[in-house]
CSV table of C-alpha atoms in Angstrom, one decimal:
chain,number,residue,atom,x,y,z
A,238,MET,CA,-186.9,92.3,-200.5
A,239,VAL,CA,-187.2,89.0,-202.4
A,240,GLU,CA,-190.2,88.0,-200.2
A,241,GLU,CA,-191.9,91.3,-201.1
A,242,ASP,CA,-191.3,90.9,-204.8
A,243,LEU,CA,-192.8,87.5,-204.8
A,244,GLY,CA,-195.7,88.6,-202.7
A,245,LEU,CA,-194.8,86.2,-199.9
A,246,GLU,CA,-194.6,86.6,-196.1
A,247,ARG,CA,-192.5,84.3,-194.0
A,248,VAL,CA,-195.3,83.6,-191.6
A,249,ASN,CA,-197.5,82.2,-194.3
A,250,CYS,CA,-194.9,80.0,-195.9
A,251,ARG,CA,-195.2,76.3,-195.0
A,252,ALA,CA,-192.6,73.7,-195.7
A,253,LYS,CA,-193.6,70.2,-196.7
A,254,GLY,CA,-193.3,68.9,-193.2
A,255,ALA,CA,-194.4,65.6,-191.6
A,256,SER,CA,-198.1,66.3,-192.4
A,257,SER,CA,-199.2,63.0,-190.8
A,258,GLY,CA,-197.6,63.9,-187.5
A,259,PHE,CA,-199.0,65.6,-184.4
A,260,LYS,CA,-199.5,69.2,-183.4
A,261,VAL,CA,-197.6,70.1,-180.2
A,262,ALA,CA,-197.6,73.4,-178.2
A,263,ILE,CA,-194.9,74.3,-175.7
A,264,LEU,CA,-196.0,77.0,-173.2
A,265,GLY,CA,-193.0,78.7,-171.7
A,266,ALA,CA,-190.8,78.0,-174.7
A,267,ALA,CA,-188.3,80.8,-174.1
A,268,GLY,CA,-187.3,79.7,-170.7
A,269,GLY,CA,-184.4,77.6,-169.4
A,270,ILE,CA,-186.4,74.3,-169.9
A,271,GLY,CA,-188.5,75.6,-172.8
A,272,GLN,CA,-185.6,76.4,-175.2
A,273,PRO,CA,-183.8,73.0,-175.2
A,274,LEU,CA,-187.3,71.3,-175.0
A,275,ALA,CA,-188.3,73.2,-178.1
A,276,MET,CA,-185.1,72.2,-179.9
A,277,LEU,CA,-185.5,68.6,-179.1
A,278,MET,CA,-189.2,68.5,-180.1
A,279,LYS,CA,-188.3,70.1,-183.4
A,280,MET,CA,-186.1,67.0,-184.0
A,281,ASN,CA,-188.9,64.6,-183.3
A,282,PRO,CA,-190.3,63.1,-186.5
A,283,LEU,CA,-193.7,62.6,-184.9
A,284,VAL,CA,-194.2,66.3,-184.7
A,285,SER,CA,-195.7,68.1,-187.8
A,286,LEU,CA,-196.5,71.5,-186.2
A,287,LEU,CA,-194.7,73.0,-183.2
A,288,HIS,CA,-196.2,76.1,-181.5
A,289,LEU,CA,-193.9,78.0,-179.2
A,290,TYR,CA,-195.5,80.4,-176.7
A,291,ASP,CA,-194.1,82.6,-174.1
A,292,VAL,CA,-194.7,86.0,-172.6
A,293,VAL,CA,-191.2,87.2,-173.6
A,294,ASN,CA,-188.6,86.4,-176.2
A,295,ALA,CA,-190.8,83.9,-178.2
A,296,PRO,CA,-190.1,85.5,-181.6
A,297,GLY,CA,-186.3,85.0,-181.3
A,298,VAL,CA,-186.6,81.5,-180.0
A,299,THR,CA,-189.0,80.7,-182.8
A,300,ALA,CA,-186.8,82.1,-185.5
A,301,ASP,CA,-183.8,80.2,-184.2
A,302,ILE,CA,-185.6,76.8,-183.9
A,303,SER,CA,-187.3,77.2,-187.2
A,304,HIS,CA,-184.0,77.2,-189.1
A,305,MET,CA,-183.4,73.6,-188.2
A,306,ASP,CA,-183.8,71.4,-191.2
A,307,THR,CA,-186.3,68.9,-189.7
A,308,SER,CA,-189.8,68.4,-190.9
A,309,ALA,CA,-191.8,70.1,-188.1
A,310,VAL,CA,-193.1,73.5,-189.0
A,311,VAL,CA,-192.6,76.1,-186.2
A,312,ARG,CA,-194.9,79.0,-185.3
A,313,GLY,CA,-194.3,81.5,-182.5
A,314,PHE,CA,-196.8,83.2,-180.2
A,315,LEU,CA,-196.0,86.1,-177.8
A,316,GLY,CA,-198.0,87.4,-174.8
A,317,GLN,CA,-201.3,86.7,-173.2
A,318,GLN,CA,-203.2,88.0,-176.3
A,319,GLN,CA,-201.8,85.2,-178.4
A,320,LEU,CA,-202.2,82.3,-175.9
A,321,GLU,CA,-205.4,81.0,-177.3
A,322,ASP,CA,-204.1,81.1,-180.9
A,323,ALA,CA,-201.1,79.0,-179.7
A,324,LEU,CA,-203.5,76.3,-178.5
A,325,ILE,CA,-206.1,75.9,-181.1
A,326,GLY,CA,-206.1,72.4,-182.6
A,327,MET,CA,-203.2,71.0,-180.5
A,328,ASP,CA,-202.8,67.3,-179.8
A,329,LEU,CA,-200.2,67.6,-177.1
A,330,VAL,CA,-199.6,70.6,-174.8
A,331,ILE,CA,-196.4,70.7,-172.7
A,332,ILE,CA,-196.2,73.3,-169.9
A,333,PRO,CA,-192.8,74.2,-168.5
A,334,ALA,CA,-194.0,77.8,-167.9
A,335,GLY,CA,-193.2,79.5,-164.7
A,336,VAL,CA,-190.3,80.7,-162.6
A,337,PRO,CA,-187.4,78.4,-162.0
A,338,ARG,CA,-186.2,77.2,-158.7
A,339,LYS,CA,-183.3,79.3,-157.4
A,340,PRO,CA,-180.7,78.7,-154.7
A,341,GLY,CA,-182.4,78.8,-151.3
A,342,MET,CA,-185.9,78.2,-152.7
A,343,THR,CA,-188.1,75.2,-152.1
A,344,ARG,CA,-190.7,74.0,-154.5
A,345,ASP,CA,-193.3,75.6,-152.2
A,346,ASP,CA,-191.6,79.0,-152.7
A,347,LEU,CA,-192.6,78.7,-156.3
A,348,PHE,CA,-196.2,78.1,-155.6
A,349,ASN,CA,-197.7,81.5,-155.5
A,350,ILE,CA,-196.3,82.6,-158.9
A,351,ASN,CA,-196.5,79.3,-160.8
A,352,ALA,CA,-200.0,78.4,-159.5
A,353,GLY,CA,-201.5,81.5,-161.2
A,354,ILE,CA,-199.6,80.8,-164.4
A,355,VAL,CA,-200.8,77.2,-164.6
A,356,LYS,CA,-204.4,78.3,-163.8
A,357,THR,CA,-204.4,80.9,-166.7
A,358,ILE,CA,-202.9,78.4,-169.2
A,359,CYS,CA,-205.3,75.6,-168.3
A,360,GLU,CA,-208.3,78.0,-168.7
A,361,ALA,CA,-207.1,78.6,-172.2
A,362,ILE,CA,-206.6,74.9,-172.9
A,363,ALA,CA,-210.1,74.2,-171.7
A,364,LYS,CA,-211.4,76.6,-174.2
A,365,CYS,CA,-209.2,75.9,-177.2
A,366,CYS,CA,-208.1,72.3,-177.1
A,367,PRO,CA,-209.9,70.4,-174.3
A,368,LYS,CA,-209.1,67.0,-175.9
A,369,ALA,CA,-205.4,67.6,-175.9
A,370,ILE,CA,-203.0,65.5,-173.8
A,371,VAL,CA,-201.5,67.9,-171.2
A,372,ASN,CA,-198.0,67.4,-169.8
A,373,ILE,CA,-197.4,69.6,-166.8
A,374,ILE,CA,-193.8,70.4,-165.8
A,375,SER,CA,-194.3,73.6,-163.9
A,376,ASN,CA,-193.4,73.2,-160.3
A,377,PRO,CA,-194.6,72.3,-157.7
A,378,VAL,CA,-196.1,69.5,-159.8
A,379,ASN,CA,-197.6,67.9,-156.7
A,380,SER,CA,-199.9,71.0,-156.5
A,381,THR,CA,-200.1,72.3,-160.1
A,382,VAL,CA,-201.6,69.1,-161.4
A,383,PRO,CA,-204.5,69.4,-158.9
A,384,ILE,CA,-204.9,73.0,-160.0
A,385,ALA,CA,-205.2,72.0,-163.6
A,386,ALA,CA,-207.8,69.4,-162.7
A,387,GLU,CA,-209.9,71.9,-160.8
A,388,VAL,CA,-209.7,74.3,-163.7
A,389,PHE,CA,-210.9,71.7,-166.2
A,390,LYS,CA,-213.6,70.5,-163.8
A,391,LYS,CA,-214.9,74.0,-163.5
A,392,ALA,CA,-215.0,74.3,-167.4
A,393,GLY,CA,-216.7,70.9,-167.6
A,394,VAL,CA,-213.9,69.3,-169.7
A,395,PHE,CA,-211.9,67.4,-167.1
A,396,ASP,CA,-210.7,64.0,-168.4
A,397,PRO,CA,-208.3,62.4,-165.9
A,398,LYS,CA,-206.7,60.4,-168.6
A,399,ARG,CA,-205.4,63.5,-170.4
A,400,VAL,CA,-203.8,65.4,-167.5
A,401,LEU,CA,-200.3,64.1,-166.6
A,402,GLY,CA,-197.7,65.5,-164.3
A,403,VAL,CA,-194.2,64.8,-165.7
A,404,THR,CA,-192.1,63.0,-163.2
A,405,MET,CA,-189.8,61.4,-165.8
A,406,LEU,CA,-186.8,63.4,-164.4
A,407,ASP,CA,-187.0,61.4,-161.2
A,408,VAL,CA,-186.9,58.2,-163.2
A,409,VAL,CA,-184.1,59.4,-165.4
A,410,ARG,CA,-182.0,60.3,-162.3
A,411,ALA,CA,-182.8,57.0,-160.6
A,412,ASN,CA,-181.8,55.1,-163.7
A,413,THR,CA,-178.5,57.0,-163.9
A,414,PHE,CA,-177.6,56.8,-160.2
A,415,VAL,CA,-178.4,53.1,-160.0
A,416,ALA,CA,-176.3,52.5,-163.1
A,417,GLU,CA,-173.4,54.3,-161.6
A,418,ILE,CA,-173.5,52.2,-158.4
A,419,MET,CA,-174.0,48.9,-160.3
A,420,GLY,CA,-171.7,49.6,-163.2
A,421,LEU,CA,-174.5,49.3,-165.8
A,422,ASP,CA,-175.6,51.2,-168.9
A,423,PRO,CA,-178.3,53.6,-167.7
A,424,ARG,CA,-180.3,52.9,-170.9
A,425,GLU,CA,-180.7,49.3,-169.7
A,426,VAL,CA,-181.9,50.2,-166.2
A,427,ASP,CA,-185.6,50.8,-165.2
A,428,VAL,CA,-186.3,52.1,-161.7
A,429,PRO,CA,-190.0,52.7,-160.9
A,430,VAL,CA,-190.4,56.0,-159.0
A,431,VAL,CA,-193.7,56.5,-157.4
A,432,GLY,CA,-195.5,59.1,-155.2
A,433,GLY,CA,-194.9,62.7,-156.2
A,434,HIS,CA,-192.3,65.0,-157.5
A,435,ALA,CA,-190.7,66.7,-154.5
A,436,GLY,CA,-188.5,65.6,-151.7
A,437,VAL,CA,-189.8,62.6,-149.6
A,438,THR,CA,-192.8,62.3,-152.0
A,439,ILE,CA,-190.3,60.9,-154.5
A,440,LEU,CA,-190.1,57.2,-153.7
A,441,PRO,CA,-187.8,55.0,-155.8
A,442,LEU,CA,-188.8,51.3,-155.6
A,443,LEU,CA,-185.3,49.9,-155.6
A,444,SER,CA,-186.6,46.4,-154.9
A,445,GLN,CA,-188.3,46.4,-158.3
A,446,VAL,CA,-185.3,47.6,-160.4
A,447,LYS,CA,-184.7,45.9,-163.8
A,448,PRO,CA,-182.4,44.2,-164.3
A,449,SER,CA,-182.7,42.8,-160.8
A,450,CYS,CA,-180.1,44.3,-158.5
A,451,SER,CA,-179.1,43.6,-154.9
A,452,PHE,CA,-178.2,46.7,-152.8
A,453,THR,CA,-176.7,47.1,-149.3
A,454,GLN,CA,-178.7,49.2,-146.8
A,455,LYS,CA,-176.0,51.9,-147.2
A,456,GLU,CA,-176.5,51.9,-151.0
A,457,ILE,CA,-180.3,52.1,-150.6
A,458,ASP,CA,-180.1,55.0,-148.2
A,459,TYR,CA,-177.6,56.8,-150.5
A,460,LEU,CA,-179.6,56.2,-153.7
A,461,THR,CA,-183.0,57.1,-152.1
A,462,ASP,CA,-181.6,60.4,-150.7
A,463,ARG,CA,-179.9,61.4,-153.9
A,464,ILE,CA,-182.9,60.6,-156.1
A,465,GLN,CA,-185.2,62.5,-153.8
A,466,ASN,CA,-182.8,65.5,-153.6
A,467,GLY,CA,-181.5,65.5,-157.2
A,468,GLY,CA,-183.1,68.9,-157.9
A,469,THR,CA,-181.6,70.4,-154.8
A,470,GLU,CA,-178.2,69.0,-155.8
A,471,VAL,CA,-178.4,71.0,-159.0
A,472,VAL,CA,-179.6,74.2,-157.4
A,473,GLU,CA,-176.9,74.0,-154.7
A,474,CYS,CA,-174.2,73.3,-157.3
A,475,HIS,CA,-175.2,76.4,-159.2
A,476,SER,CA,-175.0,78.4,-156.0
A,477,ILE,CA,-171.5,77.0,-155.2
A,478,ALA,CA,-170.4,77.8,-158.8
A,479,MET,CA,-171.3,81.4,-158.4
A,480,VAL,CA,-168.6,81.7,-155.7
A,481,LEU,CA,-166.0,79.3,-157.1
A,482,CYS,CA,-166.0,79.3,-160.9
A,483,SER,CA,-164.6,82.8,-161.3
A,484,SER,CA,-161.3,81.9,-159.5
A,485,ILE,CA,-160.9,78.1,-159.8
A,486,MET,CA,-160.5,76.1,-162.9
A,487,PHE,CA,-162.1,72.7,-162.6
A,488,GLU,CA,-160.6,69.8,-164.6
A,489,SER,CA,-163.6,67.4,-164.2
A,490,ALA,CA,-166.7,67.4,-166.4
A,491,PHE,CA,-168.6,68.2,-163.3
A,492,GLY,CA,-166.6,71.4,-162.8
A,493,CYS,CA,-167.1,72.4,-166.4
A,494,ILE,CA,-170.9,72.2,-165.9
A,495,LEU,CA,-170.6,74.4,-162.9
A,496,GLN,CA,-168.6,77.0,-164.8
A,497,ALA,CA,-171.0,76.9,-167.7
A,498,LYS,CA,-174.2,77.2,-165.7
A,499,ALA,CA,-173.0,79.3,-162.7
A,500,GLY,CA,-176.0,80.8,-160.9
A,501,ALA,CA,-178.5,79.5,-163.4
A,502,GLY,CA,-180.7,77.9,-160.7
A,503,SER,CA,-182.7,74.7,-161.2
A,504,ALA,CA,-182.2,71.8,-163.5
A,505,THR,CA,-183.0,72.8,-167.1
A,506,LEU,CA,-181.2,70.5,-169.5
A,507,SER,CA,-181.9,67.2,-167.8
A,508,MET,CA,-185.5,68.3,-167.3
A,509,ALA,CA,-185.8,69.2,-171.0
A,510,TYR,CA,-184.4,65.7,-171.8
A,511,ALA,CA,-186.8,64.0,-169.5
A,512,ALA,CA,-189.8,66.0,-170.7
A,513,VAL,CA,-189.0,65.2,-174.4
A,514,LYS,CA,-188.6,61.5,-173.5
A,515,PHE,CA,-192.1,61.6,-171.9
A,516,ALA,CA,-193.6,63.7,-174.7
A,517,ASP,CA,-192.3,61.2,-177.2
A,518,ALA,CA,-193.9,58.4,-175.3
A,519,CYS,CA,-197.2,60.3,-175.4
A,520,LEU,CA,-196.9,60.8,-179.2
A,521,ARG,CA,-196.1,57.2,-179.8
A,522,ALA,CA,-199.1,56.2,-177.8
A,523,LEU,CA,-201.3,58.7,-179.8
A,524,ARG,CA,-200.0,57.0,-182.9
A,525,GLY,CA,-201.2,53.7,-181.6
A,526,ASP,CA,-198.0,52.0,-180.4
A,527,ALA,CA,-198.6,49.3,-177.8
A,528,ALA,CA,-197.0,48.8,-174.4
A,529,VAL,CA,-196.0,52.4,-173.8
A,530,VAL,CA,-195.5,52.3,-170.1
A,531,HIS,CA,-193.9,55.1,-168.0
A,532,CYS,CA,-194.3,56.7,-164.5
A,533,ALA,CA,-196.5,59.8,-164.3
A,534,TYR,CA,-198.4,61.8,-161.7
A,535,VAL,CA,-202.0,61.4,-162.5
A,536,ALA,CA,-205.5,61.2,-161.0
A,537,SER,CA,-205.3,57.8,-159.4
A,538,GLU,CA,-206.9,55.2,-157.1
A,539,VAL,CA,-203.7,53.4,-156.4
A,540,THR,CA,-203.7,54.9,-152.9
A,541,GLU,CA,-206.4,56.9,-150.9
A,542,LEU,CA,-205.0,60.1,-152.4
A,543,PRO,CA,-206.7,61.6,-155.4
A,544,PHE,CA,-203.4,62.1,-157.3
A,545,PHE,CA,-200.3,59.8,-157.3
A,546,ALA,CA,-197.4,58.9,-159.5
A,547,SER,CA,-197.0,55.3,-160.6
A,548,LYS,CA,-196.5,53.3,-163.7
A,549,VAL,CA,-199.2,54.0,-166.3
A,550,ARG,CA,-199.9,52.6,-169.8
A,551,LEU,CA,-200.4,55.3,-172.4
A,552,GLY,CA,-202.7,55.1,-175.3
A,553,ARG,CA,-204.7,57.1,-177.9
A,554,ASN,CA,-206.8,58.7,-175.1
A,555,GLY,CA,-203.9,59.3,-172.7
A,556,VAL,CA,-203.7,57.1,-169.6
A,557,GLU,CA,-205.3,53.8,-170.5
A,558,GLU,CA,-204.2,51.8,-167.4
A,559,ILE,CA,-202.8,52.6,-164.0
A,560,TYR,CA,-200.6,49.9,-162.6
A,561,PRO,CA,-200.6,48.9,-158.9
A,562,LEU,CA,-197.4,49.5,-156.9
A,563,GLY,CA,-196.6,45.9,-156.6
A,564,PRO,CA,-194.8,44.2,-153.7
A,565,LEU,CA,-192.9,46.7,-151.4
A,566,ASN,CA,-190.3,45.9,-148.8
A,567,GLU,CA,-190.4,47.3,-145.3
A,568,TYR,CA,-188.2,50.3,-146.2
A,569,GLU,CA,-190.4,51.2,-149.1
A,570,ARG,CA,-193.6,50.8,-147.1
A,571,ALA,CA,-192.3,53.2,-144.5
A,572,GLY,CA,-191.2,55.6,-147.3
A,573,LEU,CA,-194.7,55.3,-148.8
A,574,GLU,CA,-196.4,56.5,-145.6
A,575,LYS,CA,-194.0,59.5,-145.4
A,576,ALA,CA,-194.7,60.3,-149.1
A,577,LYS,CA,-198.5,60.1,-148.7
A,578,LYS,CA,-198.5,62.4,-145.7
A,579,GLU,CA,-196.5,65.1,-147.5
A,580,LEU,CA,-198.3,64.6,-150.7
A,581,ALA,CA,-201.7,65.1,-149.1
A,582,GLY,CA,-200.8,68.6,-148.0
A,583,SER,CA,-199.4,69.5,-151.5
A,584,ILE,CA,-202.6,68.2,-153.2
A,585,GLN,CA,-204.8,70.1,-150.8
A,586,LYS,CA,-202.8,73.3,-151.4
A,587,GLY,CA,-203.5,73.0,-155.2
A,588,VAL,CA,-207.2,72.2,-154.8
A,589,SER,CA,-207.5,75.0,-152.2
A,590,PHE,CA,-205.8,77.6,-154.4
A,591,LEU,CA,-208.5,77.7,-157.1
A,592,ARG,CA,-211.3,77.7,-154.6
A,593,VAL,CA,-209.7,80.3,-152.5
A,594,THR,CA,-209.0,82.4,-155.5
A,595,GLU,CA,-212.6,82.3,-156.4
A,596,PHE,CA,-213.8,83.0,-152.9
A,597,GLY,CA,-211.6,86.0,-152.4
A,598,SER,CA,-209.6,87.0,-149.4
A,599,TYR,CA,-212.5,87.1,-147.0
A,600,ASN,CA,-213.8,83.7,-148.0
A,601,LYS,CA,-210.2,82.3,-147.9
A,602,MET,CA,-210.4,82.8,-144.1
A,603,ARG,CA,-213.8,81.1,-144.0
A,604,PHE,CA,-212.5,78.2,-146.2
A,605,LEU,CA,-209.6,77.5,-143.9
A,606,GLU,CA,-211.9,77.7,-140.9
A,607,GLN,CA,-213.8,74.7,-142.2
A,608,GLY,CA,-210.9,72.5,-141.4
A,609,PHE,CA,-208.8,72.5,-144.5
A,610,ASP,CA,-205.4,72.6,-142.8
A,611,ALA,CA,-202.1,71.0,-143.3
A,612,GLU,CA,-202.6,68.5,-140.4
A,613,LEU,CA,-205.2,66.4,-142.2
A,614,SER,CA,-204.3,62.8,-142.7
A,615,PRO,CA,-204.5,61.4,-146.3
A,616,ALA,CA,-207.8,59.7,-145.5
A,617,GLN,CA,-209.3,62.8,-143.9
A,618,PHE,CA,-208.2,64.9,-146.8
A,619,MET,CA,-209.6,62.5,-149.3
A,620,ALA,CA,-212.9,62.4,-147.6
A,621,ARG,CA,-213.1,66.2,-147.3
A,622,SER,CA,-211.8,66.9,-150.8
A,623,LYS,CA,-214.9,65.2,-152.2
A,624,THR,CA,-217.1,67.9,-150.7
A,625,TRP,CA,-217.1,71.4,-152.2
A,626,ILE,CA,-217.3,73.8,-149.3
A,627,LYS,CA,-219.8,76.5,-150.2
A,628,CYS,CA,-218.9,79.7,-148.4
A,629,ARG,CA,-221.4,82.4,-148.3
A,630,ILE,CA,-220.2,85.6,-150.1
A,631,ASP,CA,-221.1,88.5,-147.9
A,632,PRO,CA,-221.4,92.0,-149.3
A,633,VAL,CA,-218.4,94.2,-148.7
């Protein structure tokens, strides 16, 4: 009533926020990752305008987050018809959109749904904010980043420096697990994690941990396995909690988490934390801060594969420098070969998705007949991925 008397509408009111900050959009802001991610980004003093988009529940999340007394101004956008409005003028776009991983699901199970979502979002980014830094969280990241790249290439706006797959959660987990073993503060540990963002493609370089640490082979095996399967650990814990938490009271902090998040599926809170940590690094780099170095999954020449996660230096234009892997021990070299073999198939799957989508079901068969199969070696895939297979579109 007061608003009506004053001739004001809430949507048009603007607080005196951090006007010198950056404009950030979160696509998938009402989801399990999106909500805590939105809250944490609202707290970031480098954000002046925060756009929250989702296909459901965006207005409620927007209203809730907007009541926080921090400087960022929050705007909400609901549904496909408002996607482009959510993206106009953005400096940084964060994409957690898609379905979460549930008990019994692999990242590949997510592909058919999330691939289409990422494709649609990236088409809108190409149209509305092609110069934005794009942080891709939607799984499977090993495939969704190549999908994004193909969409941007088709639109003529692909800049490999500005498209980054977020693998920060692997680093966060590695830092935490190593700190537990060594009795250190996780904030003082830095574990490079290279490769990709699923299973054996996640390769922690424990020989390069800072501060320098010495591990037994048993510890190396344990840490590598736990870092690679951290997401599965969370998913399975949720599944166990569904059965146990209704009848058993856990005294440990671990048990409390199980009860609180029973059946919720994949990691959401730790992923949101890691995503914000990486987004903050991107914003600091956009501001001009020096020596902003983190691991990310990007277009790369570190290996023969077209995409790879390694340490990169961020700057005003996104990725300014990609660092080599450095010296690897025998265990890590063996792990690297396993990672590349698996990663090649995931990259191929992403690249193929867009082309197959355009070709249609008939041409999908023709496309696969050309030799794009999961048995290609990384070198073979790299060679063939450089050639666009032009399938003839026959009349139906």
